[in-house]
CSV table of C-alpha atoms and ligand atoms in Angstrom, one decimal:
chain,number,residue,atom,x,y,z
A,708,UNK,CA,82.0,121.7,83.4
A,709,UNK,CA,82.8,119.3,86.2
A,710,UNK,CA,86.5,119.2,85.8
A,711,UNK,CA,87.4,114.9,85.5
A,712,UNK,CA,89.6,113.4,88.4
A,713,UNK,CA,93.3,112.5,87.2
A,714,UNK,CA,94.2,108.9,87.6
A,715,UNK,CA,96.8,108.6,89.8
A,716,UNK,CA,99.1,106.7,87.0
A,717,UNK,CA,98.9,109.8,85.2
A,718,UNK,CA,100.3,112.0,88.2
A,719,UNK,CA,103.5,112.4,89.5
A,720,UNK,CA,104.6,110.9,92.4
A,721,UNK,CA,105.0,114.4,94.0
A,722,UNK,CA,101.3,115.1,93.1
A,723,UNK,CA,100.0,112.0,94.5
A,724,UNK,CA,101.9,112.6,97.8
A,725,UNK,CA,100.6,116.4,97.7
A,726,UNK,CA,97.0,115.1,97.5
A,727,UNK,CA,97.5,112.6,100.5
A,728,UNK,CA,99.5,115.2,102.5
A,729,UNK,CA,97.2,117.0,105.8
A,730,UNK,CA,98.2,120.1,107.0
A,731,UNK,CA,97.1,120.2,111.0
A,732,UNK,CA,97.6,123.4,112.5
A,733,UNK,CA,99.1,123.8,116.0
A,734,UNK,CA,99.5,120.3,116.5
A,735,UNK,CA,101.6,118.9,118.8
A,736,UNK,CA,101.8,122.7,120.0
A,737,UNK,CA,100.5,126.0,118.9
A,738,UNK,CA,102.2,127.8,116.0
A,739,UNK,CA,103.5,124.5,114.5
A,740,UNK,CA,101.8,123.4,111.4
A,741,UNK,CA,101.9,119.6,111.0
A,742,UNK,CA,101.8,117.4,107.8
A,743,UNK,CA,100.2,114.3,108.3
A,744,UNK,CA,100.7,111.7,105.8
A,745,UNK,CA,98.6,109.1,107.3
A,746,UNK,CA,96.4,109.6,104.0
A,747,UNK,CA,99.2,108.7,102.0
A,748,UNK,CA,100.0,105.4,104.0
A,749,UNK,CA,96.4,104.4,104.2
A,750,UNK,CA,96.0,104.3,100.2
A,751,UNK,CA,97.6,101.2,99.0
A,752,UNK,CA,98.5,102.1,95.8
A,753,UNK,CA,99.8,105.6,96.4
A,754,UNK,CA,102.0,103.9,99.6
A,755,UNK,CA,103.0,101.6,96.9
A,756,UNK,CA,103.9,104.3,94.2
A,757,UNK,CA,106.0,106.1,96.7
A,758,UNK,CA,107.8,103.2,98.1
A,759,UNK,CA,108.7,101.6,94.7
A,760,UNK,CA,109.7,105.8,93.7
A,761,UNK,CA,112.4,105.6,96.6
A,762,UNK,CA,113.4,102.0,95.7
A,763,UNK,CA,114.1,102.7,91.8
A,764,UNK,CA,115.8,105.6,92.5
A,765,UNK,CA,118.5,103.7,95.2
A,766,UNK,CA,118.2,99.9,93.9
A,767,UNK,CA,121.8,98.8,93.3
A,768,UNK,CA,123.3,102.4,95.1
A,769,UNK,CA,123.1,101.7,98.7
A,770,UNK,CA,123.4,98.5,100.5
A,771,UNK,CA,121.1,99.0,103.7
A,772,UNK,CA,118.4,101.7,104.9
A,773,UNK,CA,118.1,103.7,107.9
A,774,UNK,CA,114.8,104.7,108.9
A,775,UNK,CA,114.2,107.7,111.8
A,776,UNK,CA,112.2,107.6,114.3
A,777,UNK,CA,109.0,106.9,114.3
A,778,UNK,CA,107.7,108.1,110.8
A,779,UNK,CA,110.7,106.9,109.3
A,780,UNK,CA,110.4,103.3,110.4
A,781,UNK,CA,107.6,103.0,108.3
A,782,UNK,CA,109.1,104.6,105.0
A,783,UNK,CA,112.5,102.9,106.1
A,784,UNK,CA,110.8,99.5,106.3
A,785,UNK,CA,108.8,99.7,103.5
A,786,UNK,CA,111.7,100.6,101.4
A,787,UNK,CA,114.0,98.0,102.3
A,788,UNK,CA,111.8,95.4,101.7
A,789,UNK,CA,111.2,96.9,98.3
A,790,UNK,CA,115.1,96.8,98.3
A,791,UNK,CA,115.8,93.3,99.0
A,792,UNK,CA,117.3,95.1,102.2
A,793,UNK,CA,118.2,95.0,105.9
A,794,UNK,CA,116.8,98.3,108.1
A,795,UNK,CA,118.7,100.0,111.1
A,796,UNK,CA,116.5,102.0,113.1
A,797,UNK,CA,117.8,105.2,114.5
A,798,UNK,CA,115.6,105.6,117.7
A,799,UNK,CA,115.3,108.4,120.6
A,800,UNK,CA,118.0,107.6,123.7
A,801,UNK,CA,116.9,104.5,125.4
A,802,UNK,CA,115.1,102.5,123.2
A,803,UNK,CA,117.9,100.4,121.8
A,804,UNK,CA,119.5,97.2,124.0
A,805,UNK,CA,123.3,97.0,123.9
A,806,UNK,CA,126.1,99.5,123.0
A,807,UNK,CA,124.9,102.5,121.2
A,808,UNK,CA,126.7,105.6,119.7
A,809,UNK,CA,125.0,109.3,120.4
A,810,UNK,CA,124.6,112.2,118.8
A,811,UNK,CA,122.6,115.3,119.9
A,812,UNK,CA,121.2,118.2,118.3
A,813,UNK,CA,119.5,121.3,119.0
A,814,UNK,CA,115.9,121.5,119.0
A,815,UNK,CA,113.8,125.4,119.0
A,816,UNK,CA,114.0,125.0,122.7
A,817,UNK,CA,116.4,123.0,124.2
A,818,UNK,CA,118.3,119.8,123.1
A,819,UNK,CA,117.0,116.4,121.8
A,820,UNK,CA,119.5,112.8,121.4
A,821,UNK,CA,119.0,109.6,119.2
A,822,UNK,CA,121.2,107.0,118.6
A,823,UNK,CA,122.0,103.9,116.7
A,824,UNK,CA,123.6,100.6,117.5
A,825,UNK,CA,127.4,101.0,117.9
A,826,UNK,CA,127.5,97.7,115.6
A,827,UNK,CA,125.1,98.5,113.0
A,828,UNK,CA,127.1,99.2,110.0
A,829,UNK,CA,129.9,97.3,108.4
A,830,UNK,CA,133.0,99.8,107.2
A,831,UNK,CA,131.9,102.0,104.0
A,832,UNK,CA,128.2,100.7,103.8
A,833,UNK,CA,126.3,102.9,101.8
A,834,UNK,CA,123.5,104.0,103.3
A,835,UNK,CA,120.1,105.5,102.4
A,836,UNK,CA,118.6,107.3,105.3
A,837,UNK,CA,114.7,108.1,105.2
A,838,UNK,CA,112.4,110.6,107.1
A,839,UNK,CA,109.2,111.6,106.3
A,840,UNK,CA,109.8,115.7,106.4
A,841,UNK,CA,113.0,117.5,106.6
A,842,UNK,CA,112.4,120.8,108.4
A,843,UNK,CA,115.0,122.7,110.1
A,844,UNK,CA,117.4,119.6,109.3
A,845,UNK,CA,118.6,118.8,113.0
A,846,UNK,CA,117.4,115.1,113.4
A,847,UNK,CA,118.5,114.5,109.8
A,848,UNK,CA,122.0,115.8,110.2
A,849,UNK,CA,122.5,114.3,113.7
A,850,UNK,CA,121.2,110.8,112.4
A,851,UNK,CA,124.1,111.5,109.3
A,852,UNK,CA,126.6,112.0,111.6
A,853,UNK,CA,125.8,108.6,113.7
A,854,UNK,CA,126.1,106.6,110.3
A,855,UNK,CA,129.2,108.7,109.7
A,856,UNK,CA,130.8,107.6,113.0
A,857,UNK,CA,129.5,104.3,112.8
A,858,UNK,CA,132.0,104.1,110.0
A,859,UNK,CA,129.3,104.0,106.5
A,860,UNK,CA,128.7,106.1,104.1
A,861,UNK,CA,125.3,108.6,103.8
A,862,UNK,CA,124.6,107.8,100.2
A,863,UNK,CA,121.3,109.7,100.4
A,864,UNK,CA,118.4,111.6,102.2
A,865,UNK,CA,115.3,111.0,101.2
A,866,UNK,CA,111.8,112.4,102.9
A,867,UNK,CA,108.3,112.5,101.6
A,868,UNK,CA,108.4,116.4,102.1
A,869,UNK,CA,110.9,119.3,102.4
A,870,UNK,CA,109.9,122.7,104.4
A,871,UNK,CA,112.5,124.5,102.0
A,872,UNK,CA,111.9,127.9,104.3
A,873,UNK,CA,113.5,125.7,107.2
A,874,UNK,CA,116.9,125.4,105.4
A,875,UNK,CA,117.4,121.8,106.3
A,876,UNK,CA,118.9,120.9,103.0
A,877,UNK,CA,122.2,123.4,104.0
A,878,UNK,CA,122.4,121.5,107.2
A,879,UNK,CA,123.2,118.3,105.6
A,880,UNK,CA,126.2,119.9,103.3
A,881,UNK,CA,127.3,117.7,100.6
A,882,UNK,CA,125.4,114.2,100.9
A,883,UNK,CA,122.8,114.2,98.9
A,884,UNK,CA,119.1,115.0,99.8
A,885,UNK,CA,116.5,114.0,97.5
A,886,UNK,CA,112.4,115.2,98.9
A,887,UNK,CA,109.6,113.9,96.7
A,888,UNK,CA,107.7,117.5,97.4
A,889,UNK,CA,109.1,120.7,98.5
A,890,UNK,CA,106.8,123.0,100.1
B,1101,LIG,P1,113.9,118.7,111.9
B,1101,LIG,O1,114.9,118.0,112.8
B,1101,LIG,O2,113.6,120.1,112.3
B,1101,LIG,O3,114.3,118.6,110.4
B,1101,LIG,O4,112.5,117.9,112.0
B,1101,LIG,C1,112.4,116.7,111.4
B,1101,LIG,C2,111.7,115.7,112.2
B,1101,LIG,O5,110.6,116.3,112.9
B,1101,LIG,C3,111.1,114.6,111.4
B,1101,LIG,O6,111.4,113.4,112.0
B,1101,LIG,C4,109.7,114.9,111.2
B,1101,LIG,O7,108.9,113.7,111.4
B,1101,LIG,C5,109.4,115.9,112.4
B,1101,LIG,N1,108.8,117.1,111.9
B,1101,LIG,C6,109.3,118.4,111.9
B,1101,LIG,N2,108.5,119.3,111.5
B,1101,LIG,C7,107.3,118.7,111.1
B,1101,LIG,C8,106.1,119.1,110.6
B,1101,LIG,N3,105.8,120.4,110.3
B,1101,LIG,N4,105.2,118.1,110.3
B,1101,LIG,C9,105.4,116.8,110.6
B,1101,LIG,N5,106.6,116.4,111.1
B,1101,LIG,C10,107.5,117.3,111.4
């Protein structure tokens, strides 16, 4: 029997980001296997299911969104909109005009920096941070530490997809992390 496709609005939102997640092997290098979830952003409603998933979850919680870069611009825009709020970009060194605060972290080989704008946050802002994956938890933990000396408060992690193996999530301590799929 020709098994019958499940309508979306029957899935969960972890499902429908499962069927729109690609796994590319050795991409950008060999041994590394990348998820792509341009599938996911290209389907209207499922971009729409995910967004509005983050925003019910936060709505009255946190009162601005930090989005990583670069896949977590789009997530962080999306979801901020959806908010009713304002979006601080945490970008790689040299991107951002005007005083900045640093943080660096430790990459498989060698050392990577991002930073944020030293004015971004007013004192005890709750923030909601967004990523698309959480791996080995360096870029998420550095960009909590920014907020954190910014002077707000994390209020949350959220990503599309955890690599659990990775051990990101114990990176991150106590603020709380929140993937959609865990892998
Ligand atoms: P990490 O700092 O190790 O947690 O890596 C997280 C950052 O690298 C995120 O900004 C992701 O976009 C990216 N990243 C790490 N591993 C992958 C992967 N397997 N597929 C896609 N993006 C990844």
């Amino acid at each position: 029997m020709t098994p019958v496709a499940t309508p979306d609005a029957d899935r969960t939102v972890a499902q429908v980001v499962a069927a729109r997640l690609r796994d590319i092997p050795d991409f950008p290098k060999p041994g590394i296997l990348f998820k792509d979830f341009t599938p996911l952003l290209a389907d209207g409603p499922a971009f729409a299911r995910v967004v509005q998933d983050v925003a019910h979850r936060h709505a009255g919680q946190v009162d601005v969104v930090v989005g990583i870069e670069a896949r977590g611009f789009i997530l962080g825009a999306a979801a901020a909109y959806a908010l009713g709020l304002g979006l601080v970009p945490v970008r790689k060194v040299g991107k951002l005009p005007g005083e900045t605060l640093q943080e660096e972290y430790a990459l498989e080989y060698g050392t990577a920096a991002i930073e944020v704008r030293a004015d971004a946050f007013r004192a005890g802002q709750r923030v909601l941070v967004l990523d698309d994956v959480l791996a080995t938890g360096g870029t998420a933990a550095a960009t909590c530490q920014l907020v954190e000396r910014a002077g707000a408060v994390v209020a949350g992690v959220d990503v599309l997809l955890e690599l659990a193996s990775l051990g990101g999530r114990q990176r991150l301590g106590r603020r709380p992390v929140h993937a959609i799929l865990t892998v």
